[in-house]
CSV table of C-alpha atoms in Angstrom, one decimal:
chain,number,residue,atom,x,y,z
G,1,UNK,CA,145.0,141.3,91.7
G,2,UNK,CA,141.8,141.3,93.6
G,3,UNK,CA,139.5,142.1,90.7
G,4,UNK,CA,140.3,138.9,88.9
G,5,UNK,CA,138.9,136.5,91.5
G,6,UNK,CA,135.9,138.7,91.8
G,7,UNK,CA,135.2,138.5,88.1
G,8,UNK,CA,135.5,134.7,88.3
G,9,UNK,CA,132.9,134.6,91.1
G,10,UNK,CA,130.6,136.8,89.1
G,11,UNK,CA,131.0,134.6,86.0
G,12,UNK,CA,130.3,131.5,88.1
G,13,UNK,CA,127.3,132.9,90.0
G,14,UNK,CA,124.8,132.9,87.0
G,15,UNK,CA,125.7,129.2,86.2
G,16,UNK,CA,125.0,128.2,89.8
G,17,UNK,CA,121.7,130.0,90.0
G,18,UNK,CA,120.4,128.3,86.8
G,19,UNK,CA,120.2,124.9,88.6
G,20,UNK,CA,116.6,124.2,89.4
G,21,UNK,CA,116.0,122.6,92.8
G,22,UNK,CA,114.5,119.6,91.0
G,23,UNK,CA,117.9,119.0,89.3
G,24,UNK,CA,120.0,119.8,92.3
G,25,UNK,CA,122.4,117.1,93.6
G,26,UNK,CA,122.5,117.3,97.4
G,27,UNK,CA,125.2,115.8,99.6
G,28,UNK,CA,125.3,112.0,99.5
G,29,UNK,CA,124.2,111.5,103.1
G,30,UNK,CA,121.3,113.9,102.8
G,31,UNK,CA,120.1,112.2,99.6
G,32,UNK,CA,120.4,108.8,101.1
G,33,UNK,CA,118.5,109.6,104.3
G,34,UNK,CA,115.8,111.6,102.4
G,35,UNK,CA,115.5,108.8,99.9
G,36,UNK,CA,115.1,106.2,102.6
G,37,UNK,CA,112.3,108.4,104.0
G,38,UNK,CA,110.5,108.2,100.7
G,39,UNK,CA,110.8,104.4,100.7
G,40,UNK,CA,109.4,104.3,104.3
G,41,UNK,CA,106.5,106.4,103.3
G,42,UNK,CA,105.5,104.1,100.5
G,43,UNK,CA,106.7,100.7,101.6
G,44,UNK,CA,103.5,99.5,103.1
G,45,UNK,CA,101.7,100.5,99.9
G,46,UNK,CA,104.0,98.8,97.5
G,47,UNK,CA,104.0,95.4,99.4
G,48,UNK,CA,100.2,95.3,100.0
G,49,UNK,CA,99.2,94.4,96.4
G,50,UNK,CA,101.5,91.4,96.1
G,51,UNK,CA,100.3,90.3,99.6
G,52,UNK,CA,96.7,90.5,98.5
G,53,UNK,CA,97.1,88.8,95.1
G,54,UNK,CA,99.6,86.3,96.4
G,55,UNK,CA,97.2,85.3,99.2
G,56,UNK,CA,94.3,85.0,96.6
G,57,UNK,CA,96.5,82.7,94.5
G,58,UNK,CA,97.4,80.6,97.6
G,59,UNK,CA,101.2,81.1,97.5
G,60,UNK,CA,103.3,79.7,100.2
G,61,UNK,CA,105.3,82.0,102.5
G,62,UNK,CA,108.4,81.5,100.5
G,63,UNK,CA,106.7,82.3,97.2
G,64,UNK,CA,104.9,85.2,98.8
G,65,UNK,CA,108.3,86.6,99.8
G,66,UNK,CA,109.6,86.1,96.3
G,67,UNK,CA,106.6,88.0,94.8
G,68,UNK,CA,107.0,90.8,97.3
G,69,UNK,CA,110.7,91.2,96.6
G,70,UNK,CA,110.0,91.2,92.8
G,71,UNK,CA,107.5,94.1,93.3
G,72,UNK,CA,110.1,96.0,95.3
G,73,UNK,CA,112.7,95.4,92.6
G,74,UNK,CA,110.5,96.5,89.7
G,75,UNK,CA,109.3,99.5,91.7
G,76,UNK,CA,112.9,100.6,92.0
G,77,UNK,CA,113.4,100.2,88.2
G,78,UNK,CA,110.2,102.2,87.5
G,79,UNK,CA,111.4,105.0,89.8
G,80,UNK,CA,114.7,105.2,88.0
G,81,UNK,CA,112.8,105.6,84.7
G,82,UNK,CA,110.6,108.3,86.1
G,83,UNK,CA,113.3,110.4,88.0
G,84,UNK,CA,116.4,110.0,85.8
G,85,UNK,CA,114.7,109.4,82.5
G,86,UNK,CA,116.1,108.2,79.1
G,87,UNK,CA,115.3,109.9,75.8
G,88,UNK,CA,111.6,111.0,75.9
G,89,UNK,CA,110.8,108.7,78.8
G,90,UNK,CA,110.4,110.0,82.3
G,91,UNK,CA,109.0,113.2,83.8
G,92,UNK,CA,112.3,113.9,85.5
G,93,UNK,CA,110.4,115.0,88.6
G,94,UNK,CA,110.7,113.6,92.2
G,95,UNK,CA,108.3,110.7,91.6
G,96,UNK,CA,108.3,107.4,93.4
G,97,UNK,CA,106.8,104.6,91.4
G,98,UNK,CA,105.4,101.3,92.6
G,99,UNK,CA,102.6,98.8,92.2
G,100,UNK,CA,99.3,100.6,91.7
G,101,UNK,CA,96.3,99.8,94.0
G,102,UNK,CA,94.0,100.2,91.0
G,103,UNK,CA,95.1,96.8,89.7
G,104,UNK,CA,94.4,94.9,92.9
G,105,UNK,CA,90.7,94.3,92.5
G,106,UNK,CA,90.8,93.3,88.8
G,107,UNK,CA,93.8,91.0,89.5
G,108,UNK,CA,91.9,89.3,92.3
G,109,UNK,CA,88.9,89.0,90.0
G,110,UNK,CA,91.2,87.3,87.4
G,111,UNK,CA,92.4,84.9,90.1
G,112,UNK,CA,88.9,84.1,91.2
G,113,UNK,CA,87.8,83.3,87.6
G,114,UNK,CA,90.8,81.1,86.9
G,115,UNK,CA,90.2,77.4,87.6
G,116,UNK,CA,93.8,76.4,87.8
G,117,UNK,CA,95.4,78.9,90.2
G,118,UNK,CA,98.8,78.2,88.9
G,119,UNK,CA,97.8,79.9,85.7
G,120,UNK,CA,96.5,83.1,87.4
G,121,UNK,CA,99.8,85.0,87.7
G,122,UNK,CA,100.9,84.2,84.1
G,123,UNK,CA,97.5,85.4,82.9
G,124,UNK,CA,97.9,88.6,85.0
G,125,UNK,CA,101.5,89.1,83.8
G,126,UNK,CA,100.4,88.7,80.1
G,127,UNK,CA,97.6,91.2,80.5
G,128,UNK,CA,99.9,93.8,82.2
G,129,UNK,CA,102.5,93.5,79.4
G,130,UNK,CA,99.9,94.2,76.7
G,131,UNK,CA,98.3,97.0,78.7
G,132,UNK,CA,101.7,98.5,79.3
G,133,UNK,CA,102.7,98.4,75.6
G,134,UNK,CA,99.4,99.9,74.5
G,135,UNK,CA,99.6,102.6,77.2
G,136,UNK,CA,103.2,103.5,76.0
G,137,UNK,CA,101.9,103.9,72.5
G,138,UNK,CA,98.9,105.9,73.7
G,139,UNK,CA,100.8,108.3,76.0
G,140,UNK,CA,101.1,111.1,73.5
G,141,UNK,CA,97.4,110.9,72.7
G,142,UNK,CA,96.3,110.4,76.2
G,143,UNK,CA,97.9,113.6,77.5
G,144,UNK,CA,95.7,115.4,75.0
G,145,UNK,CA,92.5,113.6,75.9
G,146,UNK,CA,92.8,114.4,79.6
G,147,UNK,CA,89.7,116.7,79.4
G,148,UNK,CA,87.6,113.6,79.5
G,149,UNK,CA,89.0,112.7,82.9
G,150,UNK,CA,88.1,115.7,85.1
G,151,UNK,CA,88.0,115.4,88.9
G,152,UNK,CA,84.5,114.1,88.8
G,153,UNK,CA,85.8,111.0,87.0
G,154,UNK,CA,89.2,110.6,88.8
G,155,UNK,CA,87.7,111.3,92.2
G,156,UNK,CA,85.0,108.6,91.7
G,157,UNK,CA,87.5,106.0,90.5
G,158,UNK,CA,90.0,106.7,93.4
G,159,UNK,CA,87.1,106.5,95.9
G,160,UNK,CA,86.1,103.1,94.4
G,161,UNK,CA,89.7,101.9,94.6
G,162,UNK,CA,89.7,102.5,98.4
G,163,UNK,CA,86.2,101.1,98.9
G,164,UNK,CA,86.9,98.0,96.9
G,165,UNK,CA,90.0,97.3,99.0
G,166,UNK,CA,88.5,97.8,102.4
G,167,UNK,CA,86.9,94.3,102.4
G,168,UNK,CA,90.4,92.9,102.0
G,169,UNK,CA,91.5,94.5,105.3
G,170,UNK,CA,88.4,93.3,107.0
G,171,UNK,CA,89.2,89.7,105.9
G,172,UNK,CA,92.8,90.1,107.1
G,173,UNK,CA,91.6,91.3,110.5
G,174,UNK,CA,89.7,88.0,110.9
G,175,UNK,CA,92.7,85.8,110.2
G,176,UNK,CA,94.6,84.1,107.3
G,177,UNK,CA,92.3,81.1,106.8
G,178,UNK,CA,88.5,81.3,106.7
G,179,UNK,CA,88.3,77.6,107.5
G,180,UNK,CA,90.4,77.9,110.6
G,181,UNK,CA,88.7,77.6,114.0
G,182,UNK,CA,90.0,81.0,115.2
G,183,UNK,CA,88.9,82.9,112.1
G,184,UNK,CA,87.2,86.1,113.3
G,185,UNK,CA,88.1,85.3,116.9
G,186,UNK,CA,88.2,88.0,119.6
G,187,UNK,CA,92.0,87.6,119.7
G,188,UNK,CA,92.4,88.3,116.0
G,189,UNK,CA,90.0,91.3,116.0
G,190,UNK,CA,91.7,92.7,119.1
G,191,UNK,CA,95.1,92.5,117.5
G,192,UNK,CA,93.7,94.3,114.4
G,193,UNK,CA,92.1,97.0,116.7
G,194,UNK,CA,95.3,97.5,118.7
G,195,UNK,CA,97.3,98.0,115.5
G,196,UNK,CA,94.7,100.5,114.2
G,197,UNK,CA,94.9,102.4,117.4
G,198,UNK,CA,98.7,102.5,117.4
G,199,UNK,CA,98.7,103.9,113.8
G,200,UNK,CA,96.1,106.5,114.7
G,201,UNK,CA,98.1,107.6,117.9
G,202,UNK,CA,101.3,107.9,115.9
G,203,UNK,CA,99.6,110.0,113.2
G,204,UNK,CA,98.0,112.2,115.9
G,205,UNK,CA,100.8,112.8,118.4
G,206,UNK,CA,104.0,112.5,116.2
G,207,UNK,CA,105.4,114.6,113.4
G,208,UNK,CA,107.9,114.6,110.6
G,209,UNK,CA,109.6,111.3,109.7
G,210,UNK,CA,107.9,109.3,112.5
G,211,UNK,CA,104.4,110.5,111.4
G,212,UNK,CA,105.2,109.6,107.7
G,213,UNK,CA,106.1,106.0,108.7
G,214,UNK,CA,103.2,105.5,111.2
G,215,UNK,CA,101.8,102.6,109.2
G,216,UNK,CA,105.1,100.8,109.1
G,217,UNK,CA,105.7,101.4,112.9
G,218,UNK,CA,102.2,100.2,113.6
G,219,UNK,CA,102.9,96.9,111.7
G,220,UNK,CA,106.1,96.4,113.7
G,221,UNK,CA,104.4,97.1,117.0
G,222,UNK,CA,101.4,94.9,116.2
G,223,UNK,CA,103.7,92.1,115.2
G,224,UNK,CA,105.6,92.3,118.5
G,225,UNK,CA,102.4,92.4,120.5
G,226,UNK,CA,101.1,89.3,118.6
G,227,UNK,CA,104.1,87.2,119.5
G,228,UNK,CA,102.7,86.0,122.9
G,229,UNK,CA,99.5,85.0,121.2
G,230,UNK,CA,101.3,82.6,118.9
G,231,UNK,CA,100.2,84.0,115.6
G,232,UNK,CA,103.5,85.4,114.5
G,233,UNK,CA,105.4,83.0,112.2
G,234,UNK,CA,109.1,83.7,111.6
G,235,UNK,CA,109.5,80.8,109.2
G,236,UNK,CA,109.6,83.0,106.0
G,237,UNK,CA,112.7,84.9,107.4
G,238,UNK,CA,114.6,81.7,108.4
G,239,UNK,CA,113.9,80.1,105.0
G,240,UNK,CA,114.8,83.2,102.9
G,241,UNK,CA,118.2,83.7,101.3
G,242,UNK,CA,120.3,86.8,102.0
G,243,UNK,CA,120.9,87.5,98.4
G,244,UNK,CA,118.6,86.6,95.5
G,245,UNK,CA,117.4,87.8,92.1
G,246,UNK,CA,113.8,87.8,90.8
G,247,UNK,CA,114.2,85.1,88.2
G,248,UNK,CA,112.4,86.2,85.0
G,249,UNK,CA,109.0,84.5,84.6
G,250,UNK,CA,109.4,82.6,87.8
G,251,UNK,CA,105.7,81.7,87.9
G,252,UNK,CA,105.5,80.7,84.3
G,253,UNK,CA,105.5,82.2,80.8
G,254,UNK,CA,102.9,85.0,80.4
G,255,UNK,CA,99.5,83.9,79.0
G,256,UNK,CA,97.3,86.3,77.0
G,257,UNK,CA,93.5,86.2,77.6
G,258,UNK,CA,91.3,88.8,76.0
G,259,UNK,CA,89.0,89.4,79.0
G,260,UNK,CA,92.0,89.8,81.4
G,261,UNK,CA,93.7,92.1,78.9
G,262,UNK,CA,90.6,94.3,78.6
G,263,UNK,CA,90.4,94.5,82.4
G,264,UNK,CA,94.0,95.5,82.8
G,265,UNK,CA,93.7,98.1,80.0
G,266,UNK,CA,90.9,99.7,82.0
G,267,UNK,CA,93.3,99.8,85.0
G,268,UNK,CA,96.0,101.3,82.8
G,269,UNK,CA,93.6,104.1,81.8
G,270,UNK,CA,92.9,104.7,85.5
G,271,UNK,CA,96.6,104.6,86.3
G,272,UNK,CA,97.5,107.0,83.6
G,273,UNK,CA,94.7,109.3,84.8
G,274,UNK,CA,96.0,109.2,88.3
G,275,UNK,CA,99.6,109.8,87.2
G,276,UNK,CA,98.6,112.8,85.1
G,277,UNK,CA,96.9,114.3,88.1
G,278,UNK,CA,99.9,113.6,90.3
G,279,UNK,CA,102.3,115.2,87.7
G,280,UNK,CA,100.2,118.3,87.6
G,281,UNK,CA,100.1,118.5,91.4
G,282,UNK,CA,103.8,117.8,91.9
G,283,UNK,CA,104.8,120.2,89.1
G,284,UNK,CA,103.1,123.0,91.1
G,285,UNK,CA,104.7,122.0,94.4
G,286,UNK,CA,108.3,122.0,92.9
G,287,UNK,CA,107.7,125.1,90.8
G,288,UNK,CA,108.2,123.3,87.5
G,289,UNK,CA,104.7,123.1,86.1
G,290,UNK,CA,104.0,119.9,84.1
G,291,UNK,CA,103.2,120.7,80.5
G,292,UNK,CA,102.0,118.4,77.8
G,293,UNK,CA,105.5,117.2,76.9
G,294,UNK,CA,106.3,116.4,80.6
G,295,UNK,CA,103.0,114.5,81.1
G,296,UNK,CA,103.6,112.4,77.9
G,297,UNK,CA,107.2,111.6,79.1
G,298,UNK,CA,106.0,110.7,82.5
G,299,UNK,CA,103.2,108.4,81.1
G,300,UNK,CA,105.8,106.7,78.9
G,301,UNK,CA,107.8,105.9,82.0
G,302,UNK,CA,104.8,104.6,83.9
G,303,UNK,CA,103.7,102.4,81.0
G,304,UNK,CA,107.1,101.1,80.0
G,305,UNK,CA,107.8,100.3,83.7
G,306,UNK,CA,104.5,98.4,83.7
G,307,UNK,CA,105.4,96.5,80.5
G,308,UNK,CA,108.8,95.5,81.8
G,309,UNK,CA,107.7,94.7,85.3
G,310,UNK,CA,106.1,91.3,84.6
G,311,UNK,CA,109.4,90.1,83.1
G,312,UNK,CA,110.7,90.1,86.7
G,313,UNK,CA,107.3,89.0,88.2
G,314,UNK,CA,106.1,92.4,89.1
G,315,UNK,CA,102.7,94.1,88.5
G,316,UNK,CA,101.5,97.4,87.0
G,317,UNK,CA,103.4,100.5,88.2
G,318,UNK,CA,102.2,104.0,88.8
G,319,UNK,CA,103.2,107.1,90.7
G,320,UNK,CA,102.7,107.1,94.5
G,321,UNK,CA,100.6,110.1,95.6
G,322,UNK,CA,101.6,109.9,99.2
G,323,UNK,CA,105.2,110.8,98.3
G,324,UNK,CA,104.0,114.0,96.7
G,325,UNK,CA,102.8,115.0,100.2
G,326,UNK,CA,106.3,114.1,101.5
G,327,UNK,CA,107.9,116.4,99.0
G,328,UNK,CA,105.6,119.3,100.0
G,329,UNK,CA,106.3,118.7,103.7
G,330,UNK,CA,110.1,118.4,103.5
G,331,UNK,CA,110.5,120.9,100.7
G,332,UNK,CA,113.3,118.7,99.3
G,333,UNK,CA,112.6,118.9,95.6
G,334,UNK,CA,115.6,117.1,94.1
G,335,UNK,CA,114.7,114.2,91.8
G,336,UNK,CA,118.0,112.6,92.7
G,337,UNK,CA,116.8,112.1,96.2
G,338,UNK,CA,113.9,110.0,94.9
G,339,UNK,CA,116.3,108.2,92.6
G,340,UNK,CA,118.2,107.2,95.7
G,341,UNK,CA,115.0,105.8,97.1
G,342,UNK,CA,114.6,103.8,93.9
G,343,UNK,CA,118.1,102.4,94.6
G,344,UNK,CA,117.0,101.2,98.0
G,345,UNK,CA,114.0,99.5,96.5
G,346,UNK,CA,116.2,97.6,94.1
G,347,UNK,CA,118.5,96.5,96.9
G,348,UNK,CA,115.5,95.4,99.0
G,349,UNK,CA,114.3,93.4,96.0
G,350,UNK,CA,117.7,91.7,95.7
G,351,UNK,CA,117.7,90.8,99.4
G,352,UNK,CA,114.9,88.2,100.0
G,353,UNK,CA,115.5,88.4,103.8
G,354,UNK,CA,114.4,92.1,103.7
G,355,UNK,CA,111.4,91.3,101.6
G,356,UNK,CA,110.4,88.4,103.8
G,357,UNK,CA,110.0,90.6,106.9
G,358,UNK,CA,106.6,91.7,105.7
G,359,UNK,CA,105.5,88.1,105.5
G,360,UNK,CA,106.1,87.8,109.2
G,361,UNK,CA,103.4,90.3,110.0
G,362,UNK,CA,100.2,88.4,111.1
G,363,UNK,CA,97.2,88.9,108.9
G,364,UNK,CA,95.1,90.5,111.8
G,365,UNK,CA,97.9,93.1,112.2
G,366,UNK,CA,97.9,93.8,108.5
G,367,UNK,CA,94.1,94.2,108.7
G,368,UNK,CA,94.3,96.9,111.3
G,369,UNK,CA,96.9,98.8,109.3
G,370,UNK,CA,94.9,98.2,106.1
G,371,UNK,CA,91.9,100.1,107.4
G,372,UNK,CA,94.0,103.2,107.5
G,373,UNK,CA,95.9,102.4,104.3
G,374,UNK,CA,92.9,101.6,102.1
G,375,UNK,CA,90.6,104.1,103.8
G,376,UNK,CA,93.1,106.8,103.0
G,377,UNK,CA,92.9,105.9,99.4
G,378,UNK,CA,89.1,106.4,99.5
G,379,UNK,CA,89.5,109.6,101.5
G,380,UNK,CA,91.9,110.9,98.7
G,381,UNK,CA,89.1,110.2,96.2
G,382,UNK,CA,86.6,112.1,98.3
G,383,UNK,CA,89.1,115.0,98.5
G,384,UNK,CA,89.3,115.0,94.7
G,385,UNK,CA,85.5,114.9,94.4
G,386,UNK,CA,85.3,118.0,96.7
G,387,UNK,CA,87.0,119.9,93.8
G,388,UNK,CA,84.8,118.3,91.2
G,389,UNK,CA,81.9,120.8,91.2
G,390,UNK,CA,79.3,118.8,93.1
G,391,UNK,CA,77.2,121.9,93.2
G,392,UNK,CA,76.2,120.9,89.6
G,393,UNK,CA,73.4,118.4,89.1
G,394,UNK,CA,75.1,116.6,86.2
G,395,UNK,CA,78.2,115.8,88.3
G,396,UNK,CA,76.0,114.6,91.2
G,397,UNK,CA,74.4,112.1,88.9
G,398,UNK,CA,77.7,111.0,87.4
G,399,UNK,CA,79.1,110.3,90.9
G,400,UNK,CA,75.9,108.7,92.2
G,401,UNK,CA,75.5,106.2,89.3
G,402,UNK,CA,79.2,105.4,88.9
G,403,UNK,CA,79.7,104.6,92.6
G,404,UNK,CA,76.5,102.6,92.6
G,405,UNK,CA,77.8,100.5,89.6
G,406,UNK,CA,81.2,100.2,91.2
G,407,UNK,CA,80.1,98.8,94.5
G,408,UNK,CA,77.9,96.1,92.9
G,409,UNK,CA,80.6,93.5,93.1
G,410,UNK,CA,81.3,94.4,96.7
G,411,UNK,CA,77.7,94.3,98.0
G,412,UNK,CA,76.3,91.7,95.6
G,413,UNK,CA,79.2,89.4,94.6
G,414,UNK,CA,77.0,87.1,92.6
G,415,UNK,CA,75.2,89.9,90.7
G,416,UNK,CA,76.8,88.9,87.4
G,417,UNK,CA,76.6,85.2,87.9
G,418,UNK,CA,74.6,84.6,84.6
G,419,UNK,CA,77.2,86.4,82.5
G,420,UNK,CA,80.0,84.5,80.6
G,421,UNK,CA,83.1,83.8,82.8
G,422,UNK,CA,85.3,86.0,80.5
G,423,UNK,CA,83.0,89.0,80.9
G,424,UNK,CA,82.9,88.6,84.7
G,425,UNK,CA,86.6,89.3,84.9
G,426,UNK,CA,85.8,92.9,83.9
G,427,UNK,CA,82.3,93.1,85.5
G,428,UNK,CA,83.4,91.7,88.9
G,429,UNK,CA,85.9,94.6,89.2
G,430,UNK,CA,84.1,97.5,90.7
G,431,UNK,CA,86.9,99.8,89.8
G,432,UNK,CA,86.8,98.8,86.1
G,433,UNK,CA,83.0,99.1,85.8
G,434,UNK,CA,82.9,102.3,87.9
G,435,UNK,CA,85.6,103.9,85.7
G,436,UNK,CA,83.8,103.0,82.5
G,437,UNK,CA,80.5,104.3,83.8
G,438,UNK,CA,82.1,107.6,85.0
G,439,UNK,CA,83.8,108.3,81.7
G,440,UNK,CA,80.7,107.5,79.6
G,441,UNK,CA,78.4,109.5,81.9
G,442,UNK,CA,80.8,112.4,82.0
G,443,UNK,CA,80.9,112.4,78.2
G,444,UNK,CA,77.1,112.2,77.9
G,445,UNK,CA,76.3,114.9,80.5
G,446,UNK,CA,79.2,117.3,80.1
G,447,UNK,CA,80.5,116.9,76.5
G,448,UNK,CA,77.8,115.4,74.2
G,449,UNK,CA,75.7,117.8,72.2
G,450,UNK,CA,76.0,121.5,71.7
G,451,UNK,CA,78.2,123.4,74.2
G,452,UNK,CA,75.2,125.4,75.5
G,453,UNK,CA,73.1,122.3,76.0
G,454,UNK,CA,75.4,120.5,78.4
G,455,UNK,CA,75.8,123.2,81.1
G,456,UNK,CA,75.2,121.6,84.4
G,457,UNK,CA,72.2,122.9,86.4
G,458,UNK,CA,72.3,123.7,90.1
G,459,UNK,CA,72.0,120.6,92.3
G,460,UNK,CA,68.4,119.5,92.6
G,461,UNK,CA,66.6,116.2,93.3
G,462,UNK,CA,68.0,113.7,90.8
G,463,UNK,CA,64.5,113.1,89.4
G,464,UNK,CA,63.6,116.8,89.2
G,465,UNK,CA,66.4,118.4,87.3
G,466,UNK,CA,66.1,122.1,86.8
G,467,UNK,CA,64.1,122.9,89.9
G,468,UNK,CA,65.9,125.0,92.5
G,469,UNK,CA,66.1,123.9,96.1
G,470,UNK,CA,64.3,126.3,98.4
G,471,UNK,CA,66.7,127.0,101.2
G,472,UNK,CA,65.6,129.4,103.9
G,473,UNK,CA,62.6,130.6,101.8
């Protein structure tokens, strides 16, 4: 009588042990709380792009709230695609997807080059749709061509993303309106500085969940501190509806302009490169190495999510690298946890009041937090470059020239003023030009010619390749 249950247990044990932690379904409460933590870790990152682009377009507080909610909603949909998957779409790894930072600078360049600002968002949406469709078709090919995007290229591009966005945070720190009398005032800069200090203190002296949401807590604290100074506006919250839906093509039907499409296609290449690197890293962390098939499926999810996103007024989507660190820290590897986070994003997108909360945050407070947020992106790129073999002269030249090309629009905004307006959409984006330069230079220095002729030499003076540096001789 006792042997029968034992045999059942033995028969059941192998089936239980075959469930990989990535595919494990945890208790509902644990999945919900852990999923909310993923949302908290990436919330500031997913709402920053619509804030930047919306401000550049000149949207009102209500319209800015709508755009932010739309980006939250589409981030949730893209996360569902990536974690749950359908057919050959989705890496089925614990990935959080949201609006990629890589598209911010090119999108603001599109806005700046558009005479009628009401056409800016439709032009951006049209370009993202085309880039998403082309990226979806190219996914099986791109995963094979990843050798042309080594760390020396991806590190350079990620660094340029952060560097290109830092001026935005500096502008926020000075105030919302450059024409206002208090723009750049001591009050605004002090609020930005206080917010920055709060975020740094939270990152230094807290741990776990609180440390992960340090930026979010800094925004809340900075907003509260700013109330006595009269720079906190609660109008967007009082005007927002409790329940709403991101009406398709709310800002107008998509428009298709060649220059804008080319610019966003470059961003798509950058985004696909980042996502590939993220999948490789996450695969190692969760003990399910990402092979070529997984990468292709993950890229399909990214690109399809990006192509569908503009339908609901969202931007290009990509994996969020900061959430990979959260998986490593918590050791909760279930993709269903992240799917719960995607559910929270969808619900927030359907609740305009929740989305409007970020519109309450004063620009100087956003500026202080943005220094950490955007600076962290640049630091991530530097970390990638540290693994890029900078002891080789070829790689030093690739990074040096690519970064120099990429920062031209930042340090000399009128550098390309004599070029046609359509060409400036691409040229005025340091990320786009820097990426193209890095890919081409990497091909010329590390791939072109016979295998034996492209071996990088030891680092020397850029103009004296081949000579060794005499150290301690």
